[in-house]
mmCIF file of C-alpha atoms in Angstrom:
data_model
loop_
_atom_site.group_PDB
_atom_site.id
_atom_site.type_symbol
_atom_site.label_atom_id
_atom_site.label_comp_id
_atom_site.label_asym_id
_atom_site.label_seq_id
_atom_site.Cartn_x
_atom_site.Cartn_y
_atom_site.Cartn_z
ATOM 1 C CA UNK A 1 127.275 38.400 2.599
ATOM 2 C CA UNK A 2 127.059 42.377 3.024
ATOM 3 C CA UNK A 3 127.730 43.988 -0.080
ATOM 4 C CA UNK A 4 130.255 46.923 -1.212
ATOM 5 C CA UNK A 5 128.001 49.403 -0.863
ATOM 6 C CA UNK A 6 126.806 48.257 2.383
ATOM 7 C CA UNK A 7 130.320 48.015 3.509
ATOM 8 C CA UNK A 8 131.426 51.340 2.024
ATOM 9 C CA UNK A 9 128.510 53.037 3.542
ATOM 10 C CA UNK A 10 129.312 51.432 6.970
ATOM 11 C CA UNK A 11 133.204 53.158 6.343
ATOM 12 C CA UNK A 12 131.930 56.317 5.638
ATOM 13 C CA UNK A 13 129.487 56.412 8.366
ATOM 14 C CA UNK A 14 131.786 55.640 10.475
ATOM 15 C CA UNK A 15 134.740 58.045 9.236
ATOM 16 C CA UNK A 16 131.642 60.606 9.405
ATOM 17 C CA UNK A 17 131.400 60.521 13.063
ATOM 18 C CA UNK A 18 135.422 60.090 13.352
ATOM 19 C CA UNK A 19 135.536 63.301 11.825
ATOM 20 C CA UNK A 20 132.640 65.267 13.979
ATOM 21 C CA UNK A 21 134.529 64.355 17.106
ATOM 22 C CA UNK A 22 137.544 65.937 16.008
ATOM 23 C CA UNK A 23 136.461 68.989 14.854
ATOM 24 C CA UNK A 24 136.237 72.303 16.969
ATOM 25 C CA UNK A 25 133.407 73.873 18.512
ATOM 26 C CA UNK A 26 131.762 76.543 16.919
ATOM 27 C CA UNK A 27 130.778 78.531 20.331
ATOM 28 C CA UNK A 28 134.857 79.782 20.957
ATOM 29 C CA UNK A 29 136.036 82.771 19.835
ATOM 30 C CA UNK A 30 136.772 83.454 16.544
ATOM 31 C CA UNK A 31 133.601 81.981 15.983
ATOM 32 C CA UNK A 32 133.417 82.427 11.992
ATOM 33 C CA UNK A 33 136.545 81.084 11.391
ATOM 34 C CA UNK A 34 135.508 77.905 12.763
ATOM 35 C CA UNK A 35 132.177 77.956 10.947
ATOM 36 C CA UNK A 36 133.971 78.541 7.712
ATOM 37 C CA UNK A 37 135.841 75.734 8.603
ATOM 38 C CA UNK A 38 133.225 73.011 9.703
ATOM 39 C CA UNK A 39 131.421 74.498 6.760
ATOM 40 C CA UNK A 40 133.814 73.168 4.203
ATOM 41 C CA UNK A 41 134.634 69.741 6.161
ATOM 42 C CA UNK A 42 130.721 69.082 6.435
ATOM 43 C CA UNK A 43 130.061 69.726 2.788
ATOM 44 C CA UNK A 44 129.354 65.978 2.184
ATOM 45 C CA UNK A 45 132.074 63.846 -0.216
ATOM 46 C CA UNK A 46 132.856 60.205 -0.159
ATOM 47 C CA UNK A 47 135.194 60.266 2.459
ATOM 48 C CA UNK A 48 137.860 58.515 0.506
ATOM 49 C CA UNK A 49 140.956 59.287 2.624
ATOM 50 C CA UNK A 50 139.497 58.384 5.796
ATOM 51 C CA UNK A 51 138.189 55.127 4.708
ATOM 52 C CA UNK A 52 141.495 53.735 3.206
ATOM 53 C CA UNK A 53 143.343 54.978 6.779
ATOM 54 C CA UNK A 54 140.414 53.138 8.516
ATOM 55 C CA UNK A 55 140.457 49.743 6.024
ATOM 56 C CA UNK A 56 144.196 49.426 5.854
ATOM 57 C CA UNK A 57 144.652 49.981 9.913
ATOM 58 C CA UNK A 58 142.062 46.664 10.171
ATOM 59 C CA UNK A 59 143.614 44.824 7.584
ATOM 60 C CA UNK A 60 146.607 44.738 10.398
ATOM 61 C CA UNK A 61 144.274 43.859 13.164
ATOM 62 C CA UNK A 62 143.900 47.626 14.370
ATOM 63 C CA UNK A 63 140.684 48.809 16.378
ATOM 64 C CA UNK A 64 142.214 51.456 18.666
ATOM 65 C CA UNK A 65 140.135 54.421 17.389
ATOM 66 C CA UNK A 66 142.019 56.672 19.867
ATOM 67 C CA UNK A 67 145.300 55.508 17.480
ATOM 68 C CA UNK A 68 143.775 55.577 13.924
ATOM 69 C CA UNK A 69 141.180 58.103 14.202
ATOM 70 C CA UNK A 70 143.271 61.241 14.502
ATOM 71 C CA UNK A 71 144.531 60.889 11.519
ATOM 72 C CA UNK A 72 141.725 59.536 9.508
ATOM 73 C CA UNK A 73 140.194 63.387 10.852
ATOM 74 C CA UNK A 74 143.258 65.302 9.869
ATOM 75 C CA UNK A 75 143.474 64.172 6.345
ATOM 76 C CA UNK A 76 139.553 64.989 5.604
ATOM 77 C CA UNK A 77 140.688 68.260 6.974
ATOM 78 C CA UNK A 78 143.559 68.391 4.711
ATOM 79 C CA UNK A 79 142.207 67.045 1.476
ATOM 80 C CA UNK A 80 139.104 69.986 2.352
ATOM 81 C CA UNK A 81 141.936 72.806 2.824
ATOM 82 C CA UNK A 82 142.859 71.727 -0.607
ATOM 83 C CA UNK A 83 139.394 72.198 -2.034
ATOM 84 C CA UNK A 84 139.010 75.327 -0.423
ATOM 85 C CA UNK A 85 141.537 76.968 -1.356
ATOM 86 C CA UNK A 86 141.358 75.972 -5.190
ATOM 87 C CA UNK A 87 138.223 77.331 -5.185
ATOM 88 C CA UNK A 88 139.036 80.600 -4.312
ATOM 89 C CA UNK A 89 139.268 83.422 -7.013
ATOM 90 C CA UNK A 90 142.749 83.573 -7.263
ATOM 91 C CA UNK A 91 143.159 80.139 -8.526
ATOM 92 C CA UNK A 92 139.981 78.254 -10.253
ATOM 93 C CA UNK A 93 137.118 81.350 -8.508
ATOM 94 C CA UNK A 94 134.636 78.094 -8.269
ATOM 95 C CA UNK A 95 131.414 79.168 -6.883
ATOM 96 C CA UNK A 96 129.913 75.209 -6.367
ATOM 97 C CA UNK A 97 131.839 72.745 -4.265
ATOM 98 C CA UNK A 98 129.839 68.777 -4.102
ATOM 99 C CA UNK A 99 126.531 70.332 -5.087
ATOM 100 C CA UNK A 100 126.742 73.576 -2.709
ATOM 101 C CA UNK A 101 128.171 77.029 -2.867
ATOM 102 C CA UNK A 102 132.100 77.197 -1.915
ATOM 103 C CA UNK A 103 133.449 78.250 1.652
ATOM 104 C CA UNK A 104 134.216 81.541 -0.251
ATOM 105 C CA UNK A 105 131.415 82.117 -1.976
ATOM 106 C CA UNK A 106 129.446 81.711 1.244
ATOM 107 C CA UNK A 107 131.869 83.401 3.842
ATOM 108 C CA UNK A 108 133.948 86.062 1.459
ATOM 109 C CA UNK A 109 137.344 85.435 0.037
ATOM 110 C CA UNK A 110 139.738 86.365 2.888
ATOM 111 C CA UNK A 111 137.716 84.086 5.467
ATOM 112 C CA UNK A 112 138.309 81.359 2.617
ATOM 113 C CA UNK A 113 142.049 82.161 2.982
ATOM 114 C CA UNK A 114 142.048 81.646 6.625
ATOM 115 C CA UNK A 115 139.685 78.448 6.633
ATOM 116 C CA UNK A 116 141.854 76.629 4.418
ATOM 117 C CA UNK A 117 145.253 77.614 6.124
ATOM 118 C CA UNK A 118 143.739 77.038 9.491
ATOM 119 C CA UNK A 119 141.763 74.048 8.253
ATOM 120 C CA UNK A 120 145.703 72.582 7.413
ATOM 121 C CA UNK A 121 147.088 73.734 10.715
ATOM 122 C CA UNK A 122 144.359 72.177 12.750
ATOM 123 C CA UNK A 123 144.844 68.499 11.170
ATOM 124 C CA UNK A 124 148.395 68.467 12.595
ATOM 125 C CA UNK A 125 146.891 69.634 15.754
ATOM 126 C CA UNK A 126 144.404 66.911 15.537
ATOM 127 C CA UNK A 127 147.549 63.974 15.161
ATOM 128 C CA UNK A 128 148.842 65.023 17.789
ATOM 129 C CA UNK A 129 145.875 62.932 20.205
ATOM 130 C CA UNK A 130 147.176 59.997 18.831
ATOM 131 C CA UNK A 131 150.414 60.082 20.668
ATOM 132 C CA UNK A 132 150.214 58.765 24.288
ATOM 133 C CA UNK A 133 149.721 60.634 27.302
ATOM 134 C CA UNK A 134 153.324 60.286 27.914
ATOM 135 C CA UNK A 135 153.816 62.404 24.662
ATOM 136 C CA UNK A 136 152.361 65.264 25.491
ATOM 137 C CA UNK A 137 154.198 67.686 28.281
ATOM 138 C CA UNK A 138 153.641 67.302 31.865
ATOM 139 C CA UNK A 139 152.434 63.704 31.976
ATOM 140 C CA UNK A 140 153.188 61.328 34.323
ATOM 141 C CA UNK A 141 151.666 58.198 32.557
ATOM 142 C CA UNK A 142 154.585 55.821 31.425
ATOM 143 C CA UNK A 143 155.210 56.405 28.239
ATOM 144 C CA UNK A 144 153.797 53.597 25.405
ATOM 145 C CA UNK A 145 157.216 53.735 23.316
ATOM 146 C CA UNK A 146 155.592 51.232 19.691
ATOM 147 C CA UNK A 147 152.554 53.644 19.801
ATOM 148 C CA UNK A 148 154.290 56.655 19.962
ATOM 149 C CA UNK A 149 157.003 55.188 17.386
ATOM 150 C CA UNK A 150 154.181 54.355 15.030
ATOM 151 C CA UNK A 151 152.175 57.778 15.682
ATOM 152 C CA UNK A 152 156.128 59.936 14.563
ATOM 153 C CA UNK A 153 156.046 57.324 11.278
ATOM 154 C CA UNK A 154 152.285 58.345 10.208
ATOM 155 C CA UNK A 155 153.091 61.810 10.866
ATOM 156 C CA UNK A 156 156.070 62.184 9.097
ATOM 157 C CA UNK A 157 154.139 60.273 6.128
ATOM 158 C CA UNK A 158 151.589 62.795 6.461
ATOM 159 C CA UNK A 159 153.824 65.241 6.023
ATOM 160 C CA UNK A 160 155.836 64.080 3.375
ATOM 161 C CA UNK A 161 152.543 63.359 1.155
ATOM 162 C CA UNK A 162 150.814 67.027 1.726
ATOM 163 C CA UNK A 163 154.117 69.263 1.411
ATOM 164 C CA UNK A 164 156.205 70.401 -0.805
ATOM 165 C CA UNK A 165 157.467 66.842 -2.101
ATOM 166 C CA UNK A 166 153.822 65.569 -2.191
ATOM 167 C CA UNK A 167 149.545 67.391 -2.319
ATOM 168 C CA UNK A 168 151.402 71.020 -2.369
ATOM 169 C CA UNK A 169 153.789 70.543 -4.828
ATOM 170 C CA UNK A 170 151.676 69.109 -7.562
ATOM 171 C CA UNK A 171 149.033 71.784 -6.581
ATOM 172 C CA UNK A 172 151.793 74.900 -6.719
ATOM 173 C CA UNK A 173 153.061 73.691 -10.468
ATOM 174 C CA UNK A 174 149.273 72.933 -11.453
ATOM 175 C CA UNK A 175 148.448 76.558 -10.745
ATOM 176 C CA UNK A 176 152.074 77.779 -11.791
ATOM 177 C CA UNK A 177 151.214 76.614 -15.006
ATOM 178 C CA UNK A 178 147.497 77.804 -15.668
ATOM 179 C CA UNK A 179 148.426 81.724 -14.094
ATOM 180 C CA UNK A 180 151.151 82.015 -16.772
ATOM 181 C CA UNK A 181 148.488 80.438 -19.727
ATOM 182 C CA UNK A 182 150.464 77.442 -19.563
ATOM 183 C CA UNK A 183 147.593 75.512 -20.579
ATOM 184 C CA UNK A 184 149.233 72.781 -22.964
ATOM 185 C CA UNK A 185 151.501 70.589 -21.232
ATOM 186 C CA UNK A 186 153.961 67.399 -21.979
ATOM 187 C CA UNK A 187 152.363 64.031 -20.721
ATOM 188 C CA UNK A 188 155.682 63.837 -17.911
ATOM 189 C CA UNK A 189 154.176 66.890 -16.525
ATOM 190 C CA UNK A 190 150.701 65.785 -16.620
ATOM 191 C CA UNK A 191 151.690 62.867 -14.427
ATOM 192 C CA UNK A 192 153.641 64.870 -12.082
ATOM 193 C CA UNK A 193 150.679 66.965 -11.461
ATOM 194 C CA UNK A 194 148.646 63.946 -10.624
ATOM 195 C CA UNK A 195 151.078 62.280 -8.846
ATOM 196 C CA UNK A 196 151.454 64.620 -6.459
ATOM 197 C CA UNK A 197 148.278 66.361 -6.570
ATOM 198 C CA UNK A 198 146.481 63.356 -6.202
ATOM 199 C CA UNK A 199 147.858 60.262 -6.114
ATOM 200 C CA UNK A 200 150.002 61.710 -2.779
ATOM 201 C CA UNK A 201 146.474 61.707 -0.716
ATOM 202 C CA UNK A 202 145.663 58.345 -1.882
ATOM 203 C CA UNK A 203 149.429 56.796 -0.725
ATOM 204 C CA UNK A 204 149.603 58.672 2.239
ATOM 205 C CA UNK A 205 146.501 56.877 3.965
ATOM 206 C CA UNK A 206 146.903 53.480 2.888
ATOM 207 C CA UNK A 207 150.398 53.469 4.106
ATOM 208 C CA UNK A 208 149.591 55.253 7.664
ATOM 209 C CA UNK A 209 147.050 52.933 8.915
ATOM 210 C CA UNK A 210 149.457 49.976 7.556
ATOM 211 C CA UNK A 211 151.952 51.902 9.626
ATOM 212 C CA UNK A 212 149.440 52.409 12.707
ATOM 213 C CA UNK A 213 148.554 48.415 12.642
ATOM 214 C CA UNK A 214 152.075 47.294 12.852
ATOM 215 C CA UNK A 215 153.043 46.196 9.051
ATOM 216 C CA UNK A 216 156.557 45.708 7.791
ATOM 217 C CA UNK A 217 157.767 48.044 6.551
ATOM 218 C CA UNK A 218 157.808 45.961 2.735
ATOM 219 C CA UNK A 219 154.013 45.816 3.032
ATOM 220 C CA UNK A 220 153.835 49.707 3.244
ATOM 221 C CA UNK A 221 156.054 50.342 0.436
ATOM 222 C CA UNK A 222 153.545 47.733 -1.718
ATOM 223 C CA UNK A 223 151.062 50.237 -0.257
ATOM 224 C CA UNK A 224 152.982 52.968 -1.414
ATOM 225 C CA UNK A 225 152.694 51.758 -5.040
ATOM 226 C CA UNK A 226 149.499 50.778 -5.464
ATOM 227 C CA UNK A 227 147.744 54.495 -4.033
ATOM 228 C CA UNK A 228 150.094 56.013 -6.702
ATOM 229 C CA UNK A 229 148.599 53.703 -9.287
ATOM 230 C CA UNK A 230 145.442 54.049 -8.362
ATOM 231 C CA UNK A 231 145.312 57.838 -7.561
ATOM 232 C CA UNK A 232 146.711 58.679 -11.037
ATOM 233 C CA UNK A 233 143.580 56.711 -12.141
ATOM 234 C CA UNK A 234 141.499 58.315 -10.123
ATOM 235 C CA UNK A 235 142.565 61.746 -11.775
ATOM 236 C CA UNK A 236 142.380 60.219 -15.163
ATOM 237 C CA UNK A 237 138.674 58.922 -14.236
ATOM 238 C CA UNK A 238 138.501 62.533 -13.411
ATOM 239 C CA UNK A 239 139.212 63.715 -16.253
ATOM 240 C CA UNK A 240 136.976 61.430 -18.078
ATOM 241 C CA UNK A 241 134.308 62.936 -15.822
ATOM 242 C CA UNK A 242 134.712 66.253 -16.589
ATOM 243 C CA UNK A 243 133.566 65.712 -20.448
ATOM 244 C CA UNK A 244 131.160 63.178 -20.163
ATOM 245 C CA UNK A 245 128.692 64.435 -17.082
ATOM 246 C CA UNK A 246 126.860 67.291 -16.213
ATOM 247 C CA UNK A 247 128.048 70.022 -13.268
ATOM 248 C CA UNK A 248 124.672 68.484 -11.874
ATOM 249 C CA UNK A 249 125.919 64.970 -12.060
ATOM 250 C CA UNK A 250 129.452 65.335 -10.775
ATOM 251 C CA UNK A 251 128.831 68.584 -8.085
ATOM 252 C CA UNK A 252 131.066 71.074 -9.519
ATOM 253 C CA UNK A 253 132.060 72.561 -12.837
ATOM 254 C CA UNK A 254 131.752 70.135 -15.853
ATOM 255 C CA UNK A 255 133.495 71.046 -19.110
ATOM 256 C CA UNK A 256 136.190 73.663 -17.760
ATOM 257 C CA UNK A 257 139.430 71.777 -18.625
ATOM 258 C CA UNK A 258 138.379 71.195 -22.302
ATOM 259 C CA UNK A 259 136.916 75.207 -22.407
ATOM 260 C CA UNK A 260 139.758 76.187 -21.068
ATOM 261 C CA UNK A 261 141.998 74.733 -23.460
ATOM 262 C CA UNK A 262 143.828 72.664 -20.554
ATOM 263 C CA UNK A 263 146.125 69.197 -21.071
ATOM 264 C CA UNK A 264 144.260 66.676 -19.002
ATOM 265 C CA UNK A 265 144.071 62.119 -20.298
ATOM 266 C CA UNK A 266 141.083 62.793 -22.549
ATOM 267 C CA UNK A 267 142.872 65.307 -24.385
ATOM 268 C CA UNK A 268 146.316 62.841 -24.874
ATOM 269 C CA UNK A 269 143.946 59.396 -25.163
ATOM 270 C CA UNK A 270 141.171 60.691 -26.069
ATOM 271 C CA UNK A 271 137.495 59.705 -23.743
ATOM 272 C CA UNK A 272 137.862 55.606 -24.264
ATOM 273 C CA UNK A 273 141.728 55.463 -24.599
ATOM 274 C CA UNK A 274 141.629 57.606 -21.122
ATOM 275 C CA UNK A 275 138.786 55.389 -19.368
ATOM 276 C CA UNK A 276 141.026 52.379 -20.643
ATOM 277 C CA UNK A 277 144.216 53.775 -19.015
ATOM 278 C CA UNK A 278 142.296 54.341 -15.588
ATOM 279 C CA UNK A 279 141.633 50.461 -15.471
ATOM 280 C CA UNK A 280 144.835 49.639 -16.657
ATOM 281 C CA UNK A 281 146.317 51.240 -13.999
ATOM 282 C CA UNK A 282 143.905 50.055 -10.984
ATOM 283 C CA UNK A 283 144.335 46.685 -12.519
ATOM 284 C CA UNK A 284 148.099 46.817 -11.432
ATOM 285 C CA UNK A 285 146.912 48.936 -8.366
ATOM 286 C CA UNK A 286 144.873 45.776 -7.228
ATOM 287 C CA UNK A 287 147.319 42.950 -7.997
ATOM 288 C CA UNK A 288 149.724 44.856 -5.336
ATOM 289 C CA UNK A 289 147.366 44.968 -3.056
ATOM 290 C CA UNK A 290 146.348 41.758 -3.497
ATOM 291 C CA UNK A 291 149.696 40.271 -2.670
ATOM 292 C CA UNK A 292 149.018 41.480 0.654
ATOM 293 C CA UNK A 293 148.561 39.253 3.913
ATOM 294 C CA UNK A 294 144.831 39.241 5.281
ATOM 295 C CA UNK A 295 141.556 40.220 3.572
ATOM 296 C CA UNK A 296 142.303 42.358 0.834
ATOM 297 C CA UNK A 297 138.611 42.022 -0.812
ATOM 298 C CA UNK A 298 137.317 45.174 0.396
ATOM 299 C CA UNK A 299 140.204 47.149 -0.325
ATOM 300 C CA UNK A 300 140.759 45.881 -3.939
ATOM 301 C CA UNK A 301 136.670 46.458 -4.619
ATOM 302 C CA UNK A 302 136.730 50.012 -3.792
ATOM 303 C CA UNK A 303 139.680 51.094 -5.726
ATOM 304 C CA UNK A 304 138.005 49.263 -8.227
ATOM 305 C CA UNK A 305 134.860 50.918 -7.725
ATOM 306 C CA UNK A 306 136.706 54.203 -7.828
ATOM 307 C CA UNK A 307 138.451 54.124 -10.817
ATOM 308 C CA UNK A 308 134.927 53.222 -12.576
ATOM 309 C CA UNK A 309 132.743 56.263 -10.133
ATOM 310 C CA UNK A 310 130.108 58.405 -12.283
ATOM 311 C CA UNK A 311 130.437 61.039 -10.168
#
């Protein structure tokens, strides 16, 4: 029987060369603009997003590749615009991103700018070779009306979960907050933060490749609640993270929420009351998914694997 790790590293190998294919060439014009942004896509990571879009499109019998891999490219894009642009001076001035120096620390602030809005532009650009040829202007190939229905669905998931209602929003409050030394927060906002900070990108692609297989739409909503569970425990792992390992250990800045005097879990729970909250909530994250049609195994061991990560 092939193990999790096996099977993980099999989904991220895979998601790895999804991701390749869809991203632009660095020989067209403007050339460091596209570096900057294959730069910050190719700095390594686990590849979380992608594999959950990948896993929960074969859970409903998908293997179109042309269908699901799109969009398992365009959020990897989108997660990395997020990265790059918290990096940047303005908001958290990071100079190490996953063990390496950040897009701006390599390429200069304003090219950071423009890799992460362009980064976020060229994701929706990416979706759109999932529709069929029929889609796009000028075709003349019938069009393939449940594909294209399915494609608008993901999309406007996408969309919701990385806006303003979803990735953006948390992120705009988040740095709202810490620019006017509002460092101490109520829990209710902490959870807001991390709901839609976080938690959004983990809803979003369980729920599209449900979407891109063909599942009801009652299996996407169960989908729906059990990212949110177990993205808020992924931030809460997080946070656990950030006091307990070394910048070595976890790739980027240990320490700076508790320095900086910032609300995070550990500072409401405490370390074990946090760690205990995590699995609390992946527990209920994996009973949803459990009640799921098909095998689920994979799916509920690497949440579960997540929400207990050292790094």
């Amino acid at each position: 029987m092939i193990s999790l790790n096996e099977e993980t590293e099999k989904a991220r190998a895979k998601a790895e060369e999804i991701i390749r294919k869809y991203l632009p060439e660095e020989s067209i014009v403007p050339g460091r603009i596209v570096s900057a942004m294959n730069y910050s896509v190719l700095a390594g990571g686990k590849r979380v997003r992608p594999i959950l879009i990948l896993k929960s499109y074969e859970l409903y019998g998908g293997t179109d590749m042309s269908l699901a891999g799109p969009f398992a490219a365009a959020i990897e894009m989108i997660h990395t615009s997020s990265l790059v642009h918290d990096d940047l001076p303005a908001i958290d001035n990071d100079e190490y991103r996953r063990g390496r120096k950040t897009t701006h620390a390599v390429y200069g602030p304003a090219i950071g700018v423009l890799a992460g809005d362009t980064l976020m532009n060229y994701a929706y650009e990416t979706v759109m070779h999932a529709y069929s040829s029929a889609a796009l202007p000028d075709s003349d190939v019938p069009a393939d009306a449940e594909r294209d229905r399915r494609v608008t669905r993901a999309l406007q998931i996408l969309l919701a979960k990385t806006g303003i209602s979803g990735m953006l929003g948390g992120q705009s409050l988040d740095v709202e907050n810490e620019k006017n030394g509002v460092l101490s927060v109520t829990k209710e906002t902490l959870d807001y933060i991390y709901l839609h900070k976080t938690a959004a990108l983990l809803e979003a692609p369980l729920m599209i490749g449900a979407v891109l297989g063909g599942a009801p739409e009652g299996d996407v909503k169960l989908l729906e609640q059990a990212g949110r569970k177990a993205g808020l425990a992924f931030q809460i792992r997080d946070d656990v993270l950030d006091v307990t390992k070394t910048t070595e250990e976890i790739g980027k800045p240990a320490g700076s929420d508790e320095a900086n005097g910032k609300t995070t879990y550990v500072t409401l729970m405490g370390t074990e009351g946090a760690a205990k909250e995590a699995e609390r909530l992946t527990g209920e994250a994996l009973g949803l998914i459990g009640r799921l049609p098909g095998n689920t195994d994979f799916l509920r061991e690497y949440l579960g694997a997540l929400a207990r990560r050292e790094h």
